[in-house]
Amino acid sequence: AQKVTQAQTEISVVEKEDVTLDCVYETRDTTYYLFWYKQPPSGELVFLIRRNSFDEQNEISGRYSWNFQKSTSSFNFTITASQVVDSAVYFCALSEAADYKLSFGAGTTVTVRA
Amino acid sequence: EAGVAQSPRYKIIEKRQSVAFWCNPISGHATLYWYQQILGQGPKLLIQFQNNGVVDDSQLPKDRFSAERLKGVDSTLKIQPAKLEDSAVYLCASSPHPGTSETQYFGPGTRLLVL
């Protein structure tokens, strides 16, 4: 069963627009961890954020912000005032305390046009 | 601090040939992972090492794939013989401590094309 669902396959925006990436997860564990990674065209997966299941505070880091809602099993990611350098594939991932394996979603391709 | 190193970055081979990929994790990281990422999909775990021992290889196609991590540092992933469906990016990742949910840090990957 798919543990992480990223319903948006591709998103295209014009520079300076905001873009929100959806992530819905499924787990029976009470302790789990959620991650976002960025994969630019170079191919390397770049770690962006890690959040544990007991911390529902939203987080902001520069132009990036994350909205974690356990009630809807969602961990959404917003890029504010997007830039061309934000163009990449973004992956949401889940790690459960049962085995700590990372399960990735299928990814969302973000294209920011100048 | 140096990141995860992988080589080669690109490889093109014909089906039934053999290929090997190398990974050097971040210094001091006990856990090393190999992932396969097929175009348009998220990475899928092939094998996990803790130091020089295998923790999980349940998703590794053992009839053709093998991996080792001698001395608990760098690692090699081999495919023999390769099939067309092995065309993918092979990502190596490492994390500091075993048995935790610590962040995994990824290398640049090796893009394999099997013709």
Coordinates of C-alpha atoms in Angstrom, one line a residue:
Chain A
A1 CA 0.0 0.0 0.0
Q2 CA 1.2 3.5 -0.9
K3 CA 2.3 5.2 2.3
V4 CA 2.9 8.6 0.9
T5 CA 0.8 10.2 -1.8
Q6 CA 1.8 13.3 -3.7
A7 CA -1.3 13.9 -5.9
Q8 CA 0.3 16.7 -8.0
T9 CA 2.5 15.3 -10.7
E10 CA 3.6 18.6 -12.1
I11 CA 3.2 22.3 -11.2
S12 CA 4.2 25.2 -13.3
V13 CA 4.3 28.8 -12.0
V14 CA 5.7 32.1 -13.0
E15 CA 8.5 33.5 -10.9
K16 CA 7.4 35.2 -7.7
E17 CA 4.2 33.2 -7.5
D18 CA 3.7 31.0 -4.4
V19 CA 3.4 27.3 -4.9
T20 CA 2.1 24.7 -2.5
L21 CA 3.0 21.0 -2.7
D22 CA 0.6 18.5 -1.1
C23 CA 1.6 15.4 0.8
V24 CA -0.7 12.9 2.4
Y25 CA 0.6 10.0 4.3
E26 CA -0.7 6.8 5.8
T27 CA 0.6 5.0 8.9
R28 CA -0.5 3.1 11.9
D29 CA 2.5 4.0 14.0
T30 CA 2.1 6.8 16.6
T31 CA 5.7 7.7 16.2
Y32 CA 6.9 8.5 12.8
Y33 CA 8.9 11.1 10.9
L34 CA 8.2 13.1 7.8
F35 CA 10.7 14.5 5.4
W36 CA 10.9 16.7 2.3
Y37 CA 13.7 16.4 -0.2
K38 CA 14.5 18.4 -3.3
Q39 CA 15.9 16.8 -6.4
P40 CA 17.3 19.4 -8.9
P41 CA 18.2 18.4 -12.4
S42 CA 21.7 17.4 -11.2
G43 CA 20.0 14.4 -9.6
E44 CA 21.2 14.7 -6.0
L45 CA 18.4 14.5 -3.3
V46 CA 18.8 17.5 -1.0
F47 CA 17.4 17.3 2.5
L48 CA 15.0 20.2 3.3
I49 CA 13.2 19.3 6.5
R50 CA 12.5 16.5 9.0
R51 CA 9.5 16.6 11.4
N52 CA 8.4 14.1 14.0
S53 CA 4.8 13.1 14.7
F54 CA 4.7 14.8 18.1
D55 CA 5.6 18.2 16.8
E56 CA 2.8 19.8 14.8
Q57 CA 4.2 23.3 14.8
N58 CA 4.4 24.8 11.4
E59 CA 7.9 25.8 10.3
I60 CA 9.3 28.5 8.2
S61 CA 12.8 28.7 6.7
G62 CA 13.3 31.6 4.5
R63 CA 11.0 31.2 1.5
Y64 CA 10.0 27.7 2.6
S65 CA 7.2 26.8 5.0
W66 CA 5.7 23.5 6.1
N67 CA 2.2 22.8 7.4
F68 CA 1.9 19.6 9.3
Q69 CA -1.7 18.5 10.2
K70 CA -2.1 15.1 11.9
S71 CA -5.9 15.4 11.7
T72 CA -5.7 15.1 7.9
S73 CA -2.4 13.2 7.7
S74 CA -0.9 15.9 5.6
F75 CA 2.5 17.6 5.5
N76 CA 2.3 20.3 2.9
F77 CA 5.1 22.4 1.6
T78 CA 4.9 26.0 0.4
I79 CA 7.5 28.0 -1.6
T80 CA 6.8 31.7 -1.3
A81 CA 7.9 34.1 -4.1
S82 CA 9.2 31.2 -6.2
Q83 CA 12.5 31.6 -8.2
V84 CA 13.8 29.8 -11.2
V85 CA 16.3 28.0 -9.0
D86 CA 13.4 26.3 -7.2
S87 CA 12.7 24.3 -10.3
A88 CA 13.1 20.6 -9.2
V89 CA 11.3 17.5 -8.3
Y90 CA 10.2 17.6 -4.6
F91 CA 9.7 14.4 -2.7
C92 CA 7.8 13.8 0.5
A93 CA 8.9 10.8 2.6
L94 CA 7.8 8.9 5.7
S95 CA 9.8 7.0 8.2
E96 CA 8.0 4.8 10.7
A97 CA 9.4 3.9 14.1
A98 CA 8.6 0.2 13.4
D99 CA 11.6 -0.1 11.0
Y100 CA 12.8 3.5 10.2
K101 CA 12.7 2.8 6.4
L102 CA 12.1 5.8 4.2
S103 CA 9.0 5.5 2.0
F104 CA 8.9 8.1 -0.7
G105 CA 6.1 9.6 -2.6
A106 CA 6.2 9.7 -6.4
G107 CA 7.4 13.3 -6.4
T108 CA 6.0 16.6 -7.7
T109 CA 7.9 18.4 -10.5
V110 CA 7.9 22.1 -10.0
T111 CA 8.8 24.4 -13.0
V112 CA 9.3 28.0 -12.3
R113 CA 9.3 30.2 -15.4
A114 CA 11.0 33.5 -15.6
Chain B
E1 CA 32.2 18.3 5.6
A2 CA 32.3 16.2 2.5
G3 CA 29.0 14.7 1.3
V4 CA 28.2 11.2 0.0
A5 CA 30.4 10.4 -3.0
Q6 CA 29.4 8.2 -5.9
S7 CA 31.0 7.0 -9.1
P8 CA 30.6 6.8 -11.9
R9 CA 28.0 9.5 -12.5
Y10 CA 26.8 7.9 -15.8
K11 CA 27.0 4.4 -17.3
I12 CA 25.7 3.0 -20.5
I13 CA 25.9 -0.8 -21.0
E14 CA 24.2 -3.4 -23.1
K15 CA 21.8 -6.0 -21.6
R16 CA 23.5 -9.0 -20.1
Q17 CA 26.7 -7.0 -19.3
S18 CA 27.9 -6.4 -15.8
V19 CA 28.2 -3.1 -14.0
A20 CA 29.4 -1.9 -10.6
F21 CA 28.7 1.3 -8.7
W22 CA 30.8 2.7 -5.8
C23 CA 29.7 4.8 -2.9
N24 CA 31.7 6.5 -0.1
P25 CA 29.4 7.7 2.7
I26 CA 29.9 10.8 4.9
S27 CA 32.7 10.2 7.3
G28 CA 31.6 8.5 10.5
H29 CA 28.2 7.5 9.3
A30 CA 27.4 3.9 10.4
T31 CA 24.4 3.3 8.1
L32 CA 24.6 3.1 4.3
Y33 CA 21.7 2.7 1.9
W34 CA 21.4 1.9 -1.8
Y35 CA 18.2 3.1 -3.6
Q36 CA 16.9 2.5 -7.1
Q37 CA 15.0 5.4 -8.7
I38 CA 13.2 4.6 -11.9
L39 CA 12.2 7.6 -14.0
G40 CA 9.1 9.3 -12.7
Q41 CA 9.1 7.5 -9.4
G42 CA 10.5 8.0 -5.9
P43 CA 13.5 6.2 -4.7
K44 CA 13.0 2.6 -3.5
L45 CA 15.3 1.0 -1.0
L46 CA 17.4 -1.9 -2.3
I47 CA 19.7 -2.6 0.6
Q48 CA 20.7 -1.2 4.0
F49 CA 24.0 -1.7 5.8
Q50 CA 24.9 -1.1 9.4
N51 CA 28.6 -0.8 9.5
N52 CA 29.7 -3.8 7.4
G53 CA 26.6 -6.0 8.1
V54 CA 23.4 -6.2 6.1
V55 CA 20.3 -4.9 7.9
D56 CA 17.7 -5.2 5.1
D57 CA 18.1 -6.6 1.6
S58 CA 14.5 -7.8 1.2
Q59 CA 14.0 -5.6 -1.9
L60 CA 17.3 -6.6 -3.6
P61 CA 16.9 -8.8 -6.6
K62 CA 19.5 -11.2 -5.4
D63 CA 19.6 -13.3 -8.6
R64 CA 21.4 -10.4 -10.3
F65 CA 22.2 -7.7 -7.8
S66 CA 24.8 -7.9 -5.1
A67 CA 26.3 -5.4 -2.7
E68 CA 29.0 -5.3 -0.1
R69 CA 30.4 -2.9 2.4
L70 CA 33.9 -4.1 3.3
K71 CA 35.4 -2.5 6.5
G72 CA 32.1 -0.7 7.1
V73 CA 33.1 2.3 5.0
D74 CA 32.6 2.5 1.3
S75 CA 30.3 0.2 -0.6
T76 CA 29.9 -1.4 -4.0
L77 CA 26.7 -2.4 -5.8
K78 CA 26.9 -4.8 -8.7
I79 CA 24.4 -5.9 -11.3
Q80 CA 25.2 -9.1 -13.2
P81 CA 23.7 -9.6 -15.8
A82 CA 21.9 -6.3 -16.4
K83 CA 18.4 -6.2 -17.9
L84 CA 16.7 -3.4 -19.7
E85 CA 14.4 -2.7 -16.7
D86 CA 17.5 -1.9 -14.6
S87 CA 17.8 1.4 -16.3
A88 CA 17.5 3.9 -13.4
V89 CA 19.4 6.2 -11.1
Y90 CA 21.1 4.4 -8.3
L91 CA 21.4 6.5 -5.2
C92 CA 23.5 6.0 -2.2
A93 CA 22.7 7.5 1.2
S94 CA 24.1 7.5 4.7
S95 CA 23.0 8.4 8.2
P96 CA 24.9 8.7 11.4
H97 CA 23.4 6.0 13.6
P98 CA 21.7 2.7 13.1
G99 CA 18.2 2.0 14.2
T100 CA 17.0 5.6 14.3
S101 CA 15.1 7.9 12.0
E102 CA 17.9 10.2 11.5
T103 CA 18.1 12.1 8.3
Q104 CA 19.6 10.3 5.4
Y105 CA 22.0 12.2 3.2
F106 CA 22.1 11.3 -0.5
G107 CA 24.9 11.3 -3.0
P108 CA 24.5 12.6 -6.6
G109 CA 23.6 9.1 -8.0
T110 CA 24.7 7.0 -10.9
R111 CA 22.5 7.1 -14.0
L112 CA 22.5 3.7 -15.6
L113 CA 21.1 3.1 -19.1
V114 CA 20.8 -0.5 -20.3
L115 CA 20.5 -0.9 -24.1

